[in-house]
N, CA, C and O atoms as a DFTB+ gen file, in Angstrom:
316 C
 N C O
     1  1     157.295      58.034     210.905
     2  2     157.116      57.569     212.269
     3  2     157.978      56.345     212.475
     4  3     157.920      55.393     211.698
     5  1     158.788      56.375     213.541
     6  2     159.688      55.235     213.721
     7  2     159.789      54.887     215.190
     8  3     159.873      55.774     216.040
     9  1     159.783      53.644     215.483
    10  2     159.953      53.169     216.874
    11  2     160.756      51.835     216.788
    12  3     160.220      50.804     216.381
    13  1     162.018      51.886     217.173
    14  2     162.842      50.710     217.031
    15  2     163.011      50.323     215.593
    16  3     163.438      51.137     214.774
    17  1     162.686      49.099     215.271
    18  2     162.827      48.598     213.893
    19  2     161.510      48.674     213.114
    20  3     161.470      48.349     211.927
    21  1     160.461      49.092     213.764
    22  2     159.132      49.195     213.167
    23  2     158.906      50.606     212.674
    24  3     158.974      51.538     213.475
    25  1     158.640      50.809     211.402
    26  2     158.490      52.148     210.843
    27  2     157.120      52.253     210.141
    28  3     156.747      51.392     209.344
    29  1     156.391      53.323     210.460
    30  2     155.116      53.594     209.827
    31  2     155.229      54.927     209.119
    32  3     155.818      55.857     209.670
    33  1     154.681      55.058     207.908
    34  2     154.761      56.284     207.178
    35  2     153.618      56.349     206.197
    36  3     153.077      55.293     205.867
    37  1     153.208      57.492     205.705
    38  2     153.591      58.875     206.189
    39  2     152.764      59.215     207.431
    40  3     151.763      58.564     207.731
    41  1     153.207      60.241     208.135
    42  2     152.489      60.648     209.327
    43  2     151.276      61.533     208.971
    44  3     150.403      61.762     209.808
    45  1     151.237      62.023     207.731
    46  2     150.103      62.744     207.209
    47  2     149.652      61.990     205.943
    48  3     150.342      62.010     204.924
    49  1     148.498      61.333     206.021
    50  2     148.071      60.450     204.919
    51  2     146.604      60.674     204.553
    52  3     145.816      61.205     205.335
    53  1     146.278      60.256     203.359
    54  2     144.881      60.328     202.894
    55  2     144.258      58.949     202.710
    56  3     143.108      58.735     203.093
    57  1     145.008      58.008     202.128
    58  2     144.437      56.692     201.854
    59  2     145.078      55.522     202.585
    60  3     144.383      54.587     202.983
    61  1     146.413      55.561     202.769
    62  2     147.091      54.392     203.347
    63  2     148.223      54.842     204.296
    64  3     148.858      55.882     204.122
    65  1     148.420      54.001     205.290
    66  2     149.612      54.060     206.166
    67  2     150.396      52.817     205.804
    68  3     149.846      51.716     205.769
    69  1     151.662      52.988     205.537
    70  2     152.540      51.911     205.183
    71  2     153.364      51.469     206.379
    72  3     153.722      52.303     207.212
    73  1     153.671      50.205     206.489
    74  2     154.513      49.661     207.561
    75  2     155.720      49.011     206.979
    76  3     155.611      48.173     206.084
    77  1     156.893      49.387     207.478
    78  2     158.146      48.722     207.107
    79  2     158.440      47.721     208.237
    80  3     158.873      48.112     209.321
    81  1     158.203      46.443     207.978
    82  2     158.363      45.416     208.948
    83  2     159.545      44.482     208.603
    84  3     159.492      43.272     208.825
    85  1     160.591      45.080     208.064
    86  2     161.724      44.298     207.547
    87  2     162.328      43.358     208.613
    88  3     162.836      42.289     208.273
    89  1     162.274      43.749     209.880
    90  2     162.916      42.956     210.915
    91  2     161.959      42.073     211.676
    92  3     162.335      41.505     212.701
    93  1     160.710      41.937     211.198
    94  2     159.697      41.119     211.880
    95  2     159.320      39.961     210.996
    96  3     158.911      40.140     209.849
    97  1     159.462      38.771     211.542
    98  2     159.127      37.561     210.758
    99  2     157.686      37.169     210.917
   100  3     157.097      36.625     209.983
   101  1     157.092      37.423     212.066
   102  2     155.747      37.007     212.351
   103  2     154.721      38.149     212.085
   104  3     155.033      39.319     212.308
   105  1     153.525      37.808     211.618
   106  2     152.470      38.824     211.481
   107  2     152.146      39.423     212.846
   108  3     152.350      38.789     213.882
   109  1     151.649      40.627     212.829
   110  2     151.274      41.286     214.091
   111  2     149.985      42.081     213.900
   112  3     149.691      42.607     212.827
   113  1     149.242      42.139     214.985
   114  2     147.972      42.886     214.977
   115  2     148.210      44.378     215.110
   116  3     149.235      44.804     215.641
   117  1     147.287      45.151     214.640
   118  2     147.282      46.577     214.864
   119  2     145.866      47.052     215.251
   120  3     144.876      46.415     214.891
   121  1     145.786      48.131     215.957
   122  2     144.536      48.771     216.356
   123  2     144.708      50.281     216.135
   124  3     145.715      50.873     216.524
   125  1     143.712      50.874     215.510
   126  2     143.700      52.354     215.346
   127  2     142.631      52.897     216.310
   128  3     141.504      52.405     216.364
   129  1     143.033      53.939     217.072
   130  2     142.160      54.595     218.010
   131  2     142.043      56.065     217.616
   132  3     142.971      56.647     217.054
   133  1     140.868      56.664     217.924
   134  2     140.741      58.108     217.752
   135  2     141.314      58.781     219.000
   136  3     141.793      58.097     219.904
   137  1     141.270      60.118     219.058
   138  2     141.851      60.853     220.177
   139  2     141.096      60.629     221.473
   140  3     141.650      60.895     222.539
   141  1     139.857      60.152     221.436
   142  2     139.087      59.877     222.614
   143  2     139.316      58.446     223.120
   144  3     138.753      58.044     224.139
   145  1     140.139      57.688     222.406
   146  2     140.436      56.324     222.822
   147  2     139.486      55.279     222.297
   148  3     139.549      54.118     222.700
   149  1     138.600      55.683     221.395
   150  2     137.644      54.745     220.785
   151  2     138.362      53.936     219.716
   152  3     139.040      54.492     218.851
   153  1     138.200      52.560     219.786
   154  2     138.803      51.703     218.785
   155  2     138.090      51.882     217.454
   156  3     136.870      51.739     217.376
   157  1     138.854      52.197     216.399
   158  2     138.254      52.531     215.074
   159  2     138.473      51.382     214.088
   160  3     137.586      51.081     213.288
   161  1     139.628      50.745     214.135
   162  2     139.956      49.733     213.109
   163  2     140.960      48.766     213.678
   164  3     141.814      49.157     214.474
   165  1     140.877      47.496     213.281
   166  2     141.857      46.489     213.665
   167  2     142.277      45.724     212.408
   168  3     141.598      45.774     211.382
   169  1     143.378      45.035     212.502
   170  2     143.832      44.218     211.396
   171  2     145.118      43.532     211.676
   172  3     145.631      43.583     212.794
   173  1     145.653      42.886     210.670
   174  2     146.902      42.147     210.769
   175  2     147.903      42.733     209.768
   176  3     147.555      42.999     208.618
   177  1     149.125      42.928     210.207
   178  2     150.204      43.384     209.344
   179  2     151.259      42.308     209.183
   180  3     151.544      41.566     210.123
   181  1     151.830      42.223     208.016
   182  2     152.915      41.284     207.752
   183  2     153.811      41.877     206.685
   184  3     153.522      42.945     206.145
   185  1     154.891      41.191     206.381
   186  2     155.752      41.697     205.321
   187  2     155.031      41.722     203.973
   188  3     155.301      42.582     203.134
   189  1     154.105      40.767     203.768
   190  2     153.343      40.718     202.518
   191  2     152.137      41.669     202.510
   192  3     151.722      42.128     201.446
   193  1     151.583      41.964     203.673
   194  2     150.400      42.805     203.831
   195  2     150.795      43.972     204.743
   196  3     150.486      43.974     205.935
   197  1     151.471      44.946     204.174
   198  2     152.045      46.020     205.036
   199  2     151.367      47.375     204.816
   200  3     151.956      48.417     205.103
   201  1     150.120      47.362     204.302
   202  2     149.416      48.610     204.011
   203  2     148.125      48.612     204.786
   204  3     147.375      47.636     204.788
   205  1     147.868      49.775     205.473
   206  2     146.632      49.904     206.240
   207  2     145.760      50.928     205.478
   208  3     146.177      52.067     205.272
   209  1     144.581      50.521     205.075
   210  2     143.669      51.405     204.359
   211  2     142.970      52.324     205.380
   212  3     142.213      51.853     206.230
   213  1     143.226      53.610     205.288
   214  2     142.567      54.589     206.186
   215  2     141.604      55.489     205.449
   216  3     141.160      56.505     205.984
   217  1     141.273      55.117     204.204
   218  2     140.434      56.005     203.367
   219  2     139.068      56.255     203.968
   220  3     138.481      57.307     203.715
   221  1     138.524      55.311     204.773
   222  2     137.216      55.476     205.326
   223  2     137.217      56.316     206.600
   224  3     136.143      56.674     207.085
   225  1     138.358      56.637     207.150
   226  2     138.438      57.467     208.361
   227  2     138.118      58.910     208.045
   228  3     138.413      59.388     206.950
   229  1     137.524      59.604     208.984
   230  2     137.290      61.045     208.828
   231  2     138.607      61.774     209.100
   232  3     139.510      61.228     209.734
   233  1     138.704      63.008     208.617
   234  2     139.945      63.783     208.830
   235  2     140.174      64.013     210.348
   236  3     139.236      64.255     211.109
   237  1     141.443      63.927     210.745
   238  2     141.797      64.142     212.126
   239  2     142.999      63.336     212.522
   240  3     143.638      62.694     211.688
   241  1     143.308      63.372     213.817
   242  2     144.448      62.657     214.409
   243  2     144.000      61.326     214.922
   244  3     142.880      61.173     215.409
   245  1     144.912      60.327     214.808
   246  2     144.657      58.962     215.278
   247  2     145.901      58.388     215.874
   248  3     147.012      58.849     215.611
   249  1     145.703      57.362     216.692
   250  2     146.852      56.561     217.222
   251  2     146.762      55.157     216.669
   252  3     145.685      54.574     216.545
   253  1     147.918      54.640     216.345
   254  2     148.040      53.252     215.849
   255  2     148.888      52.512     216.824
   256  3     150.033      52.894     217.067
   257  1     148.351      51.445     217.402
   258  2     149.103      50.556     218.304
   259  2     149.394      49.294     217.531
   260  3     148.527      48.753     216.845
   261  1     150.624      48.831     217.647
   262  2     151.046      47.594     217.005
   263  2     152.133      46.942     217.791
   264  3     152.672      47.516     218.737
   265  1     152.454      45.740     217.397
   266  2     153.552      45.005     218.065
   267  2     153.013      43.828     218.836
   268  3     151.826      43.755     219.156
   269  1     153.897      42.921     219.124
   270  2     153.495      41.716     219.832
   271  2     153.080      41.994     221.263
   272  3     152.299      41.239     221.843
   273  1     153.597      43.077     221.840
   274  2     153.220      43.408     223.222
   275  2     152.435      44.716     223.355
   276  3     152.242      45.228     224.457
   277  1     151.976      45.258     222.184
   278  2     151.182      46.486     222.092
   279  2     151.907      47.650     222.637
   280  3     151.272      48.635     223.017
   281  1     153.237      47.602     222.702
   282  2     154.013      48.724     223.286
   283  2     154.340      49.846     222.302
   284  3     154.765      50.929     222.705
   285  1     154.142      49.586     221.026
   286  2     154.410      50.606     220.012
   287  2     153.191      51.429     219.679
   288  3     152.166      50.885     219.269
   289  1     153.288      52.735     219.849
   290  2     152.190      53.636     219.557
   291  2     152.660      54.717     218.615
   292  3     153.676      55.367     218.865
   293  1     151.931      54.915     217.535
   294  2     152.266      55.927     216.528
   295  2     151.092      56.844     216.336
   296  3     149.941      56.408     216.346
   297  1     151.380      58.114     216.161
   298  2     150.330      59.119     215.926
   299  2     150.424      59.518     214.456
   300  3     151.513      59.738     213.925
   301  1     149.240      59.609     213.798
   302  2     149.190      60.078     212.437
   303  2     147.952      60.955     212.218
   304  3     147.012      60.947     213.013
   305  1     147.984      61.703     211.128
   306  2     146.865      62.560     210.762
   307  2     146.295      62.102     209.459
   308  3     147.021      61.905     208.485
   309  1     144.979      61.927     209.435
   310  2     144.277      61.642     208.186
   311  2     143.815      62.963     207.603
   312  3     143.119      63.729     208.269
   313  1     144.210      63.243     206.324
   314  2     143.807      64.501     205.696
   315  2     142.378      64.412     205.262
   316  3     141.840      65.371     204.708
């Protein structure tokens, strides 16, 4: 999953979503939503903390919003 210089992978994951934030100096918040728009998880991403633990999520599709202006949205599937 890629949007500008912010990359999230893999799009099909079981335990973790990784973030490549090579071009971002400041930490940024993220929010994970289910398909109904319910907020499931929040946290902070940085170059040092670039892994999102999704192991507690149930199987299905989710949206991850991130960025300083919340304009970046990524879709992923939890196996």
